[in-house]
XYZ file of C-alpha atoms in Angstrom:
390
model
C -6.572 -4.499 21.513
C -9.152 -1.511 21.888
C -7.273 1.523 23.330
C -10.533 4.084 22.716
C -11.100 5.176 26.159
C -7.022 6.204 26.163
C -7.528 8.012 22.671
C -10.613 10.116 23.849
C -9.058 10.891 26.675
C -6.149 12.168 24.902
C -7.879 13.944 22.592
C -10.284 15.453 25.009
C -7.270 16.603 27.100
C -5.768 18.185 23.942
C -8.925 20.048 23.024
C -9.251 21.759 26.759
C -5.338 22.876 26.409
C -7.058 25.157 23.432
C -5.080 23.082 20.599
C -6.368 22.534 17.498
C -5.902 18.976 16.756
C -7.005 19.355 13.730
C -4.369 22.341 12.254
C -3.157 19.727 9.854
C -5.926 19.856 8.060
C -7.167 23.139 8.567
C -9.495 24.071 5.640
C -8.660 27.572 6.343
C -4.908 26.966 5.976
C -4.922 24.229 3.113
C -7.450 25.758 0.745
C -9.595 22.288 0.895
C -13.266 23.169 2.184
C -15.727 21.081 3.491
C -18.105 20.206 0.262
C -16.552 18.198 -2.450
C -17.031 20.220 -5.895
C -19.332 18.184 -7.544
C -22.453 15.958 -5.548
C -20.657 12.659 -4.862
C -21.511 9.421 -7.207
C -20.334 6.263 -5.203
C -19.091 3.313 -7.809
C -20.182 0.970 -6.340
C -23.558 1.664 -6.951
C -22.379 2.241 -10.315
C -20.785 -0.931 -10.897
C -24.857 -2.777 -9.147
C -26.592 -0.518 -11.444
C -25.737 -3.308 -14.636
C -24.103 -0.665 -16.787
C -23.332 -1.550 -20.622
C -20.524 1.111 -20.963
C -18.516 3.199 -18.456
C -19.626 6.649 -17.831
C -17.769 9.834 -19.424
C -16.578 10.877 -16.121
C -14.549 7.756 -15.852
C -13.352 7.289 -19.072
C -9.016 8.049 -19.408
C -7.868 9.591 -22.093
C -6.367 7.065 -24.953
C -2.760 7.741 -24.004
C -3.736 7.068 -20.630
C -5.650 3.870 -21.204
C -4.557 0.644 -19.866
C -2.970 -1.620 -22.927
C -5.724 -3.512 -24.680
C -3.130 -6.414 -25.017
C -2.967 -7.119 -21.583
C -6.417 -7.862 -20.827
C -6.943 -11.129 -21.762
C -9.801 -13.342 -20.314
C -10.713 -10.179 -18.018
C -7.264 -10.951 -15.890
C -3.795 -8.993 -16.713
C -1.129 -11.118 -18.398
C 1.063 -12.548 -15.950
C 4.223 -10.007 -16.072
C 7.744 -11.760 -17.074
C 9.220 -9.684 -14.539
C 8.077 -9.313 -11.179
C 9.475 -6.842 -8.228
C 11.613 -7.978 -5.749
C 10.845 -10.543 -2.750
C 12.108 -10.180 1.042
C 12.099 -12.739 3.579
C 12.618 -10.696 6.328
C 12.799 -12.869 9.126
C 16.226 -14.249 7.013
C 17.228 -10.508 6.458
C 16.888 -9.684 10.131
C 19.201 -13.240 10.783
C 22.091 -11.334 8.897
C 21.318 -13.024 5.412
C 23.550 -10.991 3.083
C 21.552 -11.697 -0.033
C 18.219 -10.416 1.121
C 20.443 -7.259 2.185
C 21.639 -6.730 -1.117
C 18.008 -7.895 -2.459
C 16.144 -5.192 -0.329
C 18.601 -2.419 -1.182
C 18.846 -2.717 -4.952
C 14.847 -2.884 -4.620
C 14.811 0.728 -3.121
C 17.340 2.196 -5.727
C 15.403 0.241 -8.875
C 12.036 -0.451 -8.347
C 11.132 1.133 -5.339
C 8.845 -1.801 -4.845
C 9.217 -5.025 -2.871
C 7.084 -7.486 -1.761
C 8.314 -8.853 1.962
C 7.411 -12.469 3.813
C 7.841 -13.901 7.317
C 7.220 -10.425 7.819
C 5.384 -10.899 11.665
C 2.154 -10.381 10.816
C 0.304 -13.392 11.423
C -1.761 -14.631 8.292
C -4.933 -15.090 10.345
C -4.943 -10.835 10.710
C -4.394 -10.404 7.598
C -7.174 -12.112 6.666
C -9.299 -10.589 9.500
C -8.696 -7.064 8.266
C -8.925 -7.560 4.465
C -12.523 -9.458 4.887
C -13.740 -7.061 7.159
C -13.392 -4.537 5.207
C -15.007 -6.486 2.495
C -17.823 -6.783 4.536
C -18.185 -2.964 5.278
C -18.062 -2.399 1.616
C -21.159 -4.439 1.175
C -22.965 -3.098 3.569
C -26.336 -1.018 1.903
C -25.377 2.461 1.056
C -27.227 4.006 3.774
C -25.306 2.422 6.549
C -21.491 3.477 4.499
C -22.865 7.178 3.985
C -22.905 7.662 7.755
C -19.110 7.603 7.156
C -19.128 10.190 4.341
C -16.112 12.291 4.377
C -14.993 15.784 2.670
C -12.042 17.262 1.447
C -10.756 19.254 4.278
C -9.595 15.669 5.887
C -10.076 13.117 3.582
C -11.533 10.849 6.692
C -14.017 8.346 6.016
C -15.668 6.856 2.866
C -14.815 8.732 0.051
C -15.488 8.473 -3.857
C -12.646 10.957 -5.545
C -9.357 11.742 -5.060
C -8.463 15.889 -6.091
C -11.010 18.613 -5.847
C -10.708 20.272 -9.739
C -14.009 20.160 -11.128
C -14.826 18.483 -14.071
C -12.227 15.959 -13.251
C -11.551 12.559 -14.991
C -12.371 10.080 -11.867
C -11.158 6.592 -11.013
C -13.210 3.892 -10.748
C -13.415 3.081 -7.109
C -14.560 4.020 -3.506
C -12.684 4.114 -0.310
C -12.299 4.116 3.368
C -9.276 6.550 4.849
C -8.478 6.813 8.686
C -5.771 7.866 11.260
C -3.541 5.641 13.309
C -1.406 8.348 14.538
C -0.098 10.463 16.278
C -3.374 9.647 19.037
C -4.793 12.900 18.985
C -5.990 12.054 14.906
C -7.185 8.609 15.996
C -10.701 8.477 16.463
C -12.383 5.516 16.667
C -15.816 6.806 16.732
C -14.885 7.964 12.804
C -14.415 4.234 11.989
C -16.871 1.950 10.602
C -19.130 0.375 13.554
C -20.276 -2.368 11.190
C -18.955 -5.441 11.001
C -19.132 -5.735 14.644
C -15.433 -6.483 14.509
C -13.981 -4.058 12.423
C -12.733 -1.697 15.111
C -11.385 -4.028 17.112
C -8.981 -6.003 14.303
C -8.183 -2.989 12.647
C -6.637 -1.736 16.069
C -4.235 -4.643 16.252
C -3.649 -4.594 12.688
C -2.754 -0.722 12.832
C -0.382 -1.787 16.052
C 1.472 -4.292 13.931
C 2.077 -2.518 11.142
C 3.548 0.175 12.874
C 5.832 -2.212 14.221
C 6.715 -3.225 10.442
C 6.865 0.355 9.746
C 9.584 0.575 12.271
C 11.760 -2.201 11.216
C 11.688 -1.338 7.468
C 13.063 1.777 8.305
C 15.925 0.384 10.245
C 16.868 -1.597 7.503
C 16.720 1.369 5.189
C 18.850 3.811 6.996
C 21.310 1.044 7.053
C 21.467 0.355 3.397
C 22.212 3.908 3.085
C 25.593 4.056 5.503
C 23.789 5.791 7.856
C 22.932 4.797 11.600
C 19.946 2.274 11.889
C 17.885 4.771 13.748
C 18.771 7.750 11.140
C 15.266 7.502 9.070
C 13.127 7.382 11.953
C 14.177 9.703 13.390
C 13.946 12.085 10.289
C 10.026 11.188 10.516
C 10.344 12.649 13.832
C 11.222 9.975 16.239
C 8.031 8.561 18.018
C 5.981 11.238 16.779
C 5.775 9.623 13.135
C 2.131 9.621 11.263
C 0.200 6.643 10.277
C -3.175 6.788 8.079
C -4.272 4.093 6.297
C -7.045 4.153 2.865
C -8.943 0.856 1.877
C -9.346 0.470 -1.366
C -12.321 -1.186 -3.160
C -12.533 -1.349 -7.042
C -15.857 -2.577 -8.067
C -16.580 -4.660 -11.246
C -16.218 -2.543 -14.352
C -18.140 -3.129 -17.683
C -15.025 -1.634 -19.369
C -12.195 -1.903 -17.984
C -9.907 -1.130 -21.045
C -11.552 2.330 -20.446
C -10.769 3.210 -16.803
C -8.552 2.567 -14.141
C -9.135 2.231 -10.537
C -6.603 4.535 -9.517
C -4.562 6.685 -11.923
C -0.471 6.645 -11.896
C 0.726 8.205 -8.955
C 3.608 8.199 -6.775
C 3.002 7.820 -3.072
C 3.550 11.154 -0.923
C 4.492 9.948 2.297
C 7.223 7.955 3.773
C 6.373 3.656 3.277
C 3.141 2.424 2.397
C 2.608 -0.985 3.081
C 0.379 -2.918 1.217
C -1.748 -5.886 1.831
C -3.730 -6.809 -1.706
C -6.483 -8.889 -2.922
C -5.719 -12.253 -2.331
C -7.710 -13.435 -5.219
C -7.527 -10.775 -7.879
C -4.758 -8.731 -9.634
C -4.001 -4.877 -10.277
C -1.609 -3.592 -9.220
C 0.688 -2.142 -11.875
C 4.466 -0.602 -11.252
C 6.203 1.765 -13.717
C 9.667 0.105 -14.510
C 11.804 1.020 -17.731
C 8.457 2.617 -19.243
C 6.583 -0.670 -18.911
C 3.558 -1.239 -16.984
C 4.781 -4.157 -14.354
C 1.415 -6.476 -13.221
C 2.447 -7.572 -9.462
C 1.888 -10.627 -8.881
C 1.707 -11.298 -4.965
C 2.295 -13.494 -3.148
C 0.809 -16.110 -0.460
C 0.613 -13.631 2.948
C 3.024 -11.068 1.874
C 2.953 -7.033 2.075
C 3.693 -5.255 -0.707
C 5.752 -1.974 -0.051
C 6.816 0.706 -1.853
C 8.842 3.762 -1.234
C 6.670 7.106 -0.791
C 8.315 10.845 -2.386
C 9.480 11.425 1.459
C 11.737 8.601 0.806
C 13.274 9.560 -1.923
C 13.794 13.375 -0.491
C 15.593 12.073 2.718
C 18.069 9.771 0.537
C 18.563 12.813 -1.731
C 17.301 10.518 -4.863
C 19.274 6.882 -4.128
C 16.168 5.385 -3.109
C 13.456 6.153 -5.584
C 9.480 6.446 -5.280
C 7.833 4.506 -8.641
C 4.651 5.280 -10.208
C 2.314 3.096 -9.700
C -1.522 2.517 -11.007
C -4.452 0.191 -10.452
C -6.302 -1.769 -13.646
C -9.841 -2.595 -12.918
C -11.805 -6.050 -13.784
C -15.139 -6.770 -15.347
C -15.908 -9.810 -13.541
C -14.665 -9.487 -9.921
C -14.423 -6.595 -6.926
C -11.319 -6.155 -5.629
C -10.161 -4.761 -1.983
C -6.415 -3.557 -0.750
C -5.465 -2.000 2.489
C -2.894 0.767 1.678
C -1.382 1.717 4.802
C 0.841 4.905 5.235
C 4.129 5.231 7.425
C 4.874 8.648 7.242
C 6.475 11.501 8.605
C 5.588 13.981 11.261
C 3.000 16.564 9.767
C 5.005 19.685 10.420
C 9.153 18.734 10.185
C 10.804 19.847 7.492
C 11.530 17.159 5.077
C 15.387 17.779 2.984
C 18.392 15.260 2.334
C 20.014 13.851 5.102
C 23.531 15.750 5.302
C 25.349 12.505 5.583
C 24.147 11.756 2.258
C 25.119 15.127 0.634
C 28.415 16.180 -0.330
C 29.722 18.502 -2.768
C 29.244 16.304 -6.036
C 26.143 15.154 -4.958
C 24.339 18.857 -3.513
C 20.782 18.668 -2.126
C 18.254 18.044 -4.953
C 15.289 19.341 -2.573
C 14.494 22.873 -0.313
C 12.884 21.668 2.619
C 9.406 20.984 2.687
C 6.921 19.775 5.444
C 4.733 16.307 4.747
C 1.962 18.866 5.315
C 2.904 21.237 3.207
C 3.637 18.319 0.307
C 0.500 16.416 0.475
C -1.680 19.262 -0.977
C -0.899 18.894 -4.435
C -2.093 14.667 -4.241
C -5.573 16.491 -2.284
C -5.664 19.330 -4.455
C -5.169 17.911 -8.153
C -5.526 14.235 -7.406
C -2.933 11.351 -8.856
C -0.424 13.126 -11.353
C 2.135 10.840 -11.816
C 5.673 11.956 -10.327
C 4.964 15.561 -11.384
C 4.775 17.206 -8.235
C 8.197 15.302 -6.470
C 10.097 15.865 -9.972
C 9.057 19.972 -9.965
C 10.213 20.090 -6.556
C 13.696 19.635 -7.169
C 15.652 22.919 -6.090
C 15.714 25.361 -9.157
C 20.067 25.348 -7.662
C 20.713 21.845 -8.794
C 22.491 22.327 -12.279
């Protein structure tokens, strides 16, 4: 379904009331500019340029290396423990098991992977090989779609603006779902000739995931179904999305695709290479490899999560290993909160044993350090617990 007309019109409307739709992002305000700090090298072209060795810029430090061990035959070692699988369409029948399978997910892993989720196969399938396709377009026609710091919007090479930087070893696509007066279709890819049109249902359906997870959620906590949501802000939530491609790397004991990190936001909901592993989750200071599924999202819990359930859910680290014989491509998307609420524990779920572990803090506000200093583990969410907790 192609809604552009509605969008531009909204956005038009917005811009004559003398709002800046943009104050989210507002270079001025953020401290991001418009000029990355160093001239941009796209992997890709990299990765097609038959490299013997991995460039210094790329190469992790030892400590933060992936293990040697697990590479074996250029795929990760299949992981004796795996994170947590939802059938959703038996949760939502009043299963009790998947209840109790969904919850202890959020307050262990902070990872599940979910089936009979609603999303058809045949879209997921759309939107992953478009995407595929855009990523092989030539160069010329992706760097139309070049995008800077200040939004992040478009096809982008680095994540963090310090200079000097260690980089991961991919490119990537980011856009905005929502709210409307973000989404602009004109900033997404033109080419494939489809791409605009499935990734507008796609976006529709997984904010309709989005939705449901967080029902399920607040309910694990005690608290009313709608509670989360509206702690996003109700119908005013944000959506984004970032499509990851990692191309082949000579050494991939060297580099990752994308350092560890926890998410920022609220749930991102992952669809991953169908074909190809890399995914890695944190878990009792072992490096998990998921293994997914047949059709299934993976999700995980972003820091917003974890603030709003005052630490019972928890947000993992996660990172991404790279391969020397195949490309891989993941659709990230991002269910998050409104920009510009203040994000703290819910007061149900505080009480005087268990004080608020976070000040307030708007998604806005938050997000900076991730586009400031890139991925830094749990860092930032761990130094923002209030200096009052004992």
């Amino acid at each position: 379904m192609n809604h552009q007309n509605e969008i531009m019109l909204k956005k038009e409307t917005t811009d004559k009331n003398g709002l800046n739709t943009m104050s989210e992002h507002d270079s001025t305000k953020n401290g991001l500019g418009e000029k990355w700090p160093e001239p941009t090298v796209r992997v890709q072209s990299l990765a097609e340029s038959n490299l013997a060795t991995v460039p210094d810029r790329y190469i992790k430090p030892p400590s933060e290396r992936p293990d040697q061990t697990i590479i074996i035959n250029h795929q990760p070692k299949t992981a004796a423990i795996n994170i947590p699988v939802v059938d959703l369409n038996s949760l939502f029948s009043g299963n009790e098991d998947e209840k109790e399978r969904i919850s202890e997910a959020c307050r262990e892993f902070g990872f599940f992977q979910v089936i009979n989720h609603g999303v058809t196969p045949e879209l997921m399938e759309a939107a992953r090989e478009a995407w595929r396709s855009f990523f092989n377009l030539p160069v010329e026609a992706k760097e139309v779609y070049s995008n800077s710091p200040s939004t992040y919007e478009g096809y982008g090479s680095r994540l963090g603006v310090e200079k000097g930087a260690i980089l991961d070893w991919n490119d990537y696509y980011f856009l905005h779902y929502l709210p409307l007066v973000l989404k602009d279709l004109n900033k997404w890819p033109s080419l494939p000739s489809s791409i605009r049109e499935v990734m507008d249902e796609y976006g529709e359906e997984l904010v309709k995931l989005g939705e449901r997870l967080a029902r399920v959620l607040s309910s694990n906590l005690g608290l009313k179904e709608e509670q989360l949501q509206e702690a996003f802000g109700g119908e005013d939530v944000g959506a984004c999305m970032r499509v990851n491609y990692y191309p082949k790397c000579p050494r991939p004991e060297l580099a990752l695709g994308l350092s560890p990190h926890s998410d920022p936001g609220g749930l991102t909901i992952l669809l991953p290479d169908d074909k190809v592993v890399g995914l890695q989750v944190r878990y009792d200071d072992t490096w998990i490899t998921v293994n997914s599924l047949p059709h299934a999202f993976i999700v995980n819990l972003g820091d917003q999560i974890q603030i709003l359930s005052n630490s019972i859910y928890k947000s993992s680290e996660h990172r991404v290993i790279v391969n020397s014989q195949k490309e891989r491509v993941s659709l990230a998307f991002f269910y998050n909160p409104k920009s510009d609420i203040p994000i703290q524990p819910l007061q149900q779920l505080v009480t005087s044993t268990n004080p608020p572990l976070y000040p307030p803090m708007s998604f806005d506000e938050y997000r900076l350090f991730i586009r400031t200093q890139g991925p830094r583990g749990k860092a930032y969410v761990e130094s923002h617990i209030s200096p009052l907790v004992n």
